[in-house]
mmCIF file of C-alpha atoms in Angstrom:
data_model
loop_
_atom_site.group_PDB
_atom_site.id
_atom_site.type_symbol
_atom_site.label_atom_id
_atom_site.label_comp_id
_atom_site.label_asym_id
_atom_site.label_seq_id
_atom_site.Cartn_x
_atom_site.Cartn_y
_atom_site.Cartn_z
ATOM 1 C CA MET Y 7 17.033 33.413 -28.546
ATOM 2 C CA TYR Y 8 17.753 33.992 -32.450
ATOM 3 C CA SER Y 9 20.932 34.567 -33.693
ATOM 4 C CA ARG Y 10 20.998 36.991 -36.713
ATOM 5 C CA VAL Y 11 23.637 36.087 -39.673
ATOM 6 C CA ARG Y 12 24.859 38.764 -41.681
ATOM 7 C CA PRO Y 13 25.475 37.825 -45.661
ATOM 8 C CA ALA Y 14 28.670 37.158 -46.931
ATOM 9 C CA ALA Y 15 30.492 39.486 -49.521
ATOM 10 C CA GLY Y 16 31.526 38.116 -53.053
ATOM 11 C CA PRO Y 17 30.431 35.377 -55.609
ATOM 12 C CA MET Y 18 32.986 32.701 -53.887
ATOM 13 C CA ALA Y 19 31.079 33.091 -50.511
ATOM 14 C CA ALA Y 20 27.937 32.967 -52.027
ATOM 15 C CA ALA Y 21 28.805 29.867 -53.670
ATOM 16 C CA LEU Y 22 30.358 28.273 -50.468
ATOM 17 C CA LEU Y 23 26.989 28.926 -48.615
ATOM 18 C CA ILE Y 24 24.738 27.602 -51.526
ATOM 19 C CA ALA Y 25 27.084 24.322 -51.282
ATOM 20 C CA GLY Y 26 26.743 24.178 -47.623
ATOM 21 C CA LEU Y 27 22.990 24.539 -47.572
ATOM 22 C CA LEU Y 28 22.601 21.530 -50.205
ATOM 23 C CA THR Y 29 24.812 19.267 -48.297
ATOM 24 C CA ALA Y 30 22.794 19.783 -44.918
ATOM 25 C CA CYS Y 31 19.576 19.192 -46.649
ATOM 26 C CA SER Y 32 20.793 15.877 -48.582
ATOM 27 C CA SER Y 33 22.441 14.696 -45.247
ATOM 28 C CA ASP Y 34 19.102 14.701 -43.710
ATOM 29 C CA ASP Y 35 17.192 12.857 -45.954
ATOM 30 C CA GLU Y 36 19.801 10.053 -46.970
ATOM 31 C CA PRO Y 37 19.496 6.886 -44.993
ATOM 32 C CA GLY Y 38 23.004 6.961 -43.733
ATOM 33 C CA GLY Y 39 22.448 10.517 -42.355
ATOM 34 C CA SER Y 40 22.097 10.839 -38.513
ATOM 35 C CA PRO Y 41 18.362 11.685 -37.174
ATOM 36 C CA PRO Y 42 17.827 14.631 -35.241
ATOM 37 C CA PRO Y 43 17.496 13.681 -31.663
ATOM 38 C CA THR Y 44 14.360 13.001 -30.322
ATOM 39 C CA ALA Y 45 13.096 13.033 -26.859
ATOM 40 C CA GLY Y 46 13.285 9.731 -24.771
ATOM 41 C CA PRO Y 47 10.210 8.299 -22.401
ATOM 42 C CA SER Y 48 9.663 10.375 -19.603
ATOM 43 C CA ALA Y 49 10.525 8.389 -16.474
ATOM 44 C CA THR Y 50 7.607 8.030 -13.849
ATOM 45 C CA VAL Y 51 8.965 8.718 -10.508
ATOM 46 C CA THR Y 52 7.335 6.964 -7.627
ATOM 47 C CA GLY Y 53 7.937 7.542 -3.785
ATOM 48 C CA PRO Y 54 6.310 6.674 -0.746
ATOM 49 C CA SER Y 55 3.902 9.762 -1.085
ATOM 50 C CA ALA Y 56 3.067 8.597 -4.387
ATOM 51 C CA ARG Y 57 2.444 4.969 -4.099
ATOM 52 C CA PRO Y 58 -1.220 3.863 -4.675
ATOM 53 C CA GLY Y 59 -2.612 0.920 -2.296
ATOM 54 C CA GLN Y 60 -1.573 -2.352 -3.039
ATOM 55 C CA VAL Y 61 -4.471 -4.831 -3.759
ATOM 56 C CA LEU Y 62 -3.545 -8.545 -2.887
ATOM 57 C CA LYS Y 63 -5.733 -11.597 -3.576
ATOM 58 C CA PRO Y 64 -7.208 -13.350 -0.571
ATOM 59 C CA GLY Y 65 -4.447 -14.743 1.507
ATOM 60 C CA GLY Y 66 -1.660 -12.817 -0.302
ATOM 61 C CA THR Y 67 1.379 -11.389 1.620
ATOM 62 C CA TYR Y 68 2.317 -8.068 2.071
ATOM 63 C CA ARG Y 69 5.867 -7.247 2.591
ATOM 64 C CA TRP Y 70 7.293 -3.863 4.134
ATOM 65 C CA THR Y 71 10.243 -2.609 5.958
ATOM 66 C CA THR Y 72 10.026 -0.680 9.130
ATOM 67 C CA ASN Y 73 11.942 2.918 9.819
ATOM 68 C CA SER Y 74 12.699 2.955 13.240
ATOM 69 C CA SER Y 75 14.907 5.250 15.165
ATOM 70 C CA TYR Y 76 15.270 2.725 17.964
ATOM 71 C CA GLY Y 77 17.155 0.117 16.097
ATOM 72 C CA PRO Y 78 17.844 -1.218 12.482
ATOM 73 C CA PRO Y 79 14.858 -1.705 10.200
ATOM 74 C CA ALA Y 80 12.943 -4.949 10.107
ATOM 75 C CA GLU Y 81 11.615 -6.733 7.337
ATOM 76 C CA VAL Y 82 7.925 -7.720 8.031
ATOM 77 C CA THR Y 83 5.088 -9.541 6.518
ATOM 78 C CA ALA Y 84 1.506 -9.526 6.992
ATOM 79 C CA GLN Y 85 -1.480 -11.716 5.619
ATOM 80 C CA VAL Y 86 -5.298 -11.691 6.246
ATOM 81 C CA LEU Y 87 -6.579 -15.131 6.576
ATOM 82 C CA SER Y 88 -10.022 -14.817 7.342
ATOM 83 C CA TYR Y 89 -13.116 -12.665 8.033
ATOM 84 C CA ARG Y 90 -16.088 -13.491 10.491
ATOM 85 C CA GLN Y 91 -19.224 -11.363 10.990
ATOM 86 C CA PRO Y 92 -21.411 -11.387 13.012
ATOM 87 C CA VAL Y 93 -19.157 -12.734 16.340
ATOM 88 C CA ALA Y 94 -21.104 -14.064 19.321
ATOM 89 C CA ASP Y 95 -20.015 -12.385 22.658
ATOM 90 C CA PRO Y 96 -22.066 -13.698 25.464
ATOM 91 C CA GLN Y 97 -19.963 -12.120 27.897
ATOM 92 C CA THR Y 98 -20.376 -8.069 26.950
ATOM 93 C CA PRO Y 99 -23.660 -6.984 25.041
ATOM 94 C CA LEU Y 100 -22.295 -5.047 22.248
ATOM 95 C CA ALA Y 101 -25.070 -2.161 22.908
ATOM 96 C CA ALA Y 102 -23.072 -1.306 26.257
ATOM 97 C CA GLU Y 103 -19.725 -1.395 24.595
ATOM 98 C CA ALA Y 104 -20.419 0.782 21.437
ATOM 99 C CA GLY Y 105 -23.912 2.434 21.776
ATOM 100 C CA GLN Y 106 -24.940 1.881 18.282
ATOM 101 C CA LYS Y 107 -28.549 0.052 17.793
ATOM 102 C CA GLY Y 108 -27.989 -2.736 14.747
ATOM 103 C CA ASP Y 109 -24.161 -3.296 15.119
ATOM 104 C CA VAL Y 110 -22.577 -6.267 15.328
ATOM 105 C CA TRP Y 111 -19.179 -7.742 16.487
ATOM 106 C CA ALA Y 112 -16.737 -8.356 13.691
ATOM 107 C CA ALA Y 113 -13.337 -10.355 13.565
ATOM 108 C CA LEU Y 114 -10.679 -10.217 11.065
ATOM 109 C CA GLU Y 115 -7.931 -12.941 11.431
ATOM 110 C CA ILE Y 116 -4.391 -11.765 10.542
ATOM 111 C CA ARG Y 117 -0.804 -13.030 10.728
ATOM 112 C CA ILE Y 118 2.402 -10.915 11.026
ATOM 113 C CA CYS Y 119 5.951 -11.853 10.542
ATOM 114 C CA THR Y 120 9.533 -11.083 10.635
ATOM 115 C CA LEU Y 121 11.941 -11.978 8.127
ATOM 116 C CA SER Y 122 14.949 -10.169 9.783
ATOM 117 C CA GLY Y 123 14.867 -7.683 12.885
ATOM 118 C CA HIS Y 124 12.617 -7.384 15.807
ATOM 119 C CA LEU Y 125 9.146 -5.826 15.853
ATOM 120 C CA SER Y 126 6.553 -5.439 18.460
ATOM 121 C CA ALA Y 127 3.456 -6.477 16.524
ATOM 122 C CA THR Y 128 0.220 -5.033 17.292
ATOM 123 C CA SER Y 129 -3.377 -4.548 15.790
ATOM 124 C CA ALA Y 130 -2.252 -1.009 14.905
ATOM 125 C CA GLY Y 131 -2.937 0.466 11.325
ATOM 126 C CA TRP Y 132 -5.689 -2.314 10.377
ATOM 127 C CA GLN Y 133 -9.213 -0.954 9.470
ATOM 128 C CA LEU Y 134 -12.003 -2.365 7.879
ATOM 129 C CA ALA Y 135 -13.479 -0.527 4.488
ATOM 130 C CA PHE Y 136 -17.019 -0.334 3.889
ATOM 131 C CA PRO Y 137 -18.940 0.193 0.685
ATOM 132 C CA ASP Y 138 -19.933 3.842 2.043
ATOM 133 C CA GLY Y 139 -16.829 5.015 2.734
ATOM 134 C CA VAL Y 140 -16.846 4.420 6.598
ATOM 135 C CA ARG Y 141 -13.702 3.107 8.098
ATOM 136 C CA ALA Y 142 -13.671 0.744 11.353
ATOM 137 C CA GLU Y 143 -10.701 0.503 13.500
ATOM 138 C CA PRO Y 144 -9.908 -2.515 16.151
ATOM 139 C CA GLU Y 145 -11.665 -2.511 19.075
ATOM 140 C CA TYR Y 146 -9.712 -3.756 22.038
ATOM 141 C CA HIS Y 147 -12.449 -6.170 23.428
ATOM 142 C CA SER Y 148 -11.927 -9.768 23.611
ATOM 143 C CA ILE Y 149 -14.638 -11.511 21.657
ATOM 144 C CA ALA Y 150 -15.638 -15.238 21.304
ATOM 145 C CA ALA Y 151 -13.338 -15.472 18.004
ATOM 146 C CA THR Y 152 -10.121 -17.309 18.635
ATOM 147 C CA PRO Y 153 -7.100 -17.188 18.815
ATOM 148 C CA ARG Y 154 -7.152 -13.810 19.959
ATOM 149 C CA PHE Y 155 -4.893 -11.369 18.596
ATOM 150 C CA PRO Y 156 -2.560 -10.263 21.325
ATOM 151 C CA VAL Y 157 -2.064 -6.468 22.327
ATOM 152 C CA GLU Y 158 1.548 -6.507 21.749
ATOM 153 C CA THR Y 159 3.698 -8.857 20.746
ATOM 154 C CA ARG Y 160 8.002 -9.034 20.388
ATOM 155 C CA LEU Y 161 8.902 -10.497 17.144
ATOM 156 C CA SER Y 162 12.649 -11.352 16.437
ATOM 157 C CA GLY Y 163 14.166 -12.737 13.564
ATOM 158 C CA PRO Y 164 13.568 -14.790 10.559
ATOM 159 C CA GLY Y 165 10.113 -16.834 10.848
ATOM 160 C CA ASP Y 166 8.783 -15.294 14.003
ATOM 161 C CA CYS Y 167 5.178 -15.011 13.639
ATOM 162 C CA VAL Y 168 1.982 -13.925 15.234
ATOM 163 C CA ARG Y 169 -1.712 -14.966 14.516
ATOM 164 C CA GLY Y 170 -5.229 -14.410 15.658
ATOM 165 C CA PHE Y 171 -8.662 -12.515 15.416
ATOM 166 C CA VAL Y 172 -8.542 -8.913 15.859
ATOM 167 C CA SER Y 173 -12.222 -7.088 17.033
ATOM 168 C CA PHE Y 174 -14.190 -4.867 14.996
ATOM 169 C CA VAL Y 175 -17.637 -2.984 15.170
ATOM 170 C CA ALA Y 176 -19.754 -3.492 11.981
ATOM 171 C CA PRO Y 177 -23.266 -2.195 11.032
ATOM 172 C CA ALA Y 178 -25.626 -5.477 10.907
ATOM 173 C CA GLY Y 179 -26.044 -6.718 7.594
ATOM 174 C CA VAL Y 180 -23.260 -5.051 6.058
ATOM 175 C CA ARG Y 181 -20.162 -6.395 5.407
ATOM 176 C CA PRO Y 182 -17.078 -4.496 4.297
ATOM 177 C CA LYS Y 183 -15.458 -4.597 1.096
ATOM 178 C CA GLU Y 184 -11.729 -5.023 2.127
ATOM 179 C CA ALA Y 185 -9.370 -5.130 4.819
ATOM 180 C CA VAL Y 186 -6.850 -2.130 4.835
ATOM 181 C CA LEU Y 187 -3.430 -1.869 6.608
ATOM 182 C CA ALA Y 188 -1.417 1.096 6.906
ATOM 183 C CA PRO Y 189 1.801 -0.361 8.682
ATOM 184 C CA PRO Y 190 2.983 1.868 11.411
ATOM 185 C CA GLY Y 191 6.677 2.887 11.620
ATOM 186 C CA THR Y 192 6.914 3.038 7.583
ATOM 187 C CA SER Y 193 5.810 5.341 4.552
ATOM 188 C CA GLU Y 194 5.631 2.608 2.324
ATOM 189 C CA GLY Y 195 1.854 2.841 1.313
ATOM 190 C CA VAL Y 196 -1.219 0.637 2.076
ATOM 191 C CA ALA Y 197 -2.069 -2.937 1.668
ATOM 192 C CA LYS Y 198 -5.873 -3.823 0.717
ATOM 193 C CA TRP Y 199 -7.552 -7.506 0.804
ATOM 194 C CA PRO Y 200 -10.744 -7.967 -0.603
ATOM 195 C CA LEU Y 201 -13.388 -9.350 1.768
ATOM 196 C CA THR Y 202 -15.554 -11.700 -0.374
ATOM 197 C CA PRO Y 203 -19.311 -11.968 0.666
ATOM 198 C CA ARG Y 204 -20.230 -15.146 1.966
#
């Protein structure tokens, strides 16, 4: 919005107007003058919906807080310890289980611990990400890799942990590029562990 200024009448008013303009110009140029306000750096607001995937080093620990309506939140950590592919399964042929020619069993060794609170630890939320964009989810099948990750384990309090191998189906000769965890019961984002080729 522009304001319209009406010129003052008379020589005295004109002189006062000119003096005021000269004073304003000199104060802007002098070092002691107050510089005009500048816009500060814009703050980047990040939240659970905008949080990118956190890439960890092999064996790195991911930490999150659960959001539960049934009790207080729990502080939880997760790690990827190792990956095996293929894994022999002498009891159940893969073709009968998955029905895909050329697929093999794979096993991801994980560890989940509580730092505080209570948690029912399962393999829910874990995936294998392959280079072509395919994601594999856990198979509820007992393979030869041991120890096997339990179907469900109740963890309680600091230092309570569960470790074991989670079963997956993978294409023969194709290794996943990373293991991915989107923890259930929270919206804090996902964690990724690179799976280096052997």
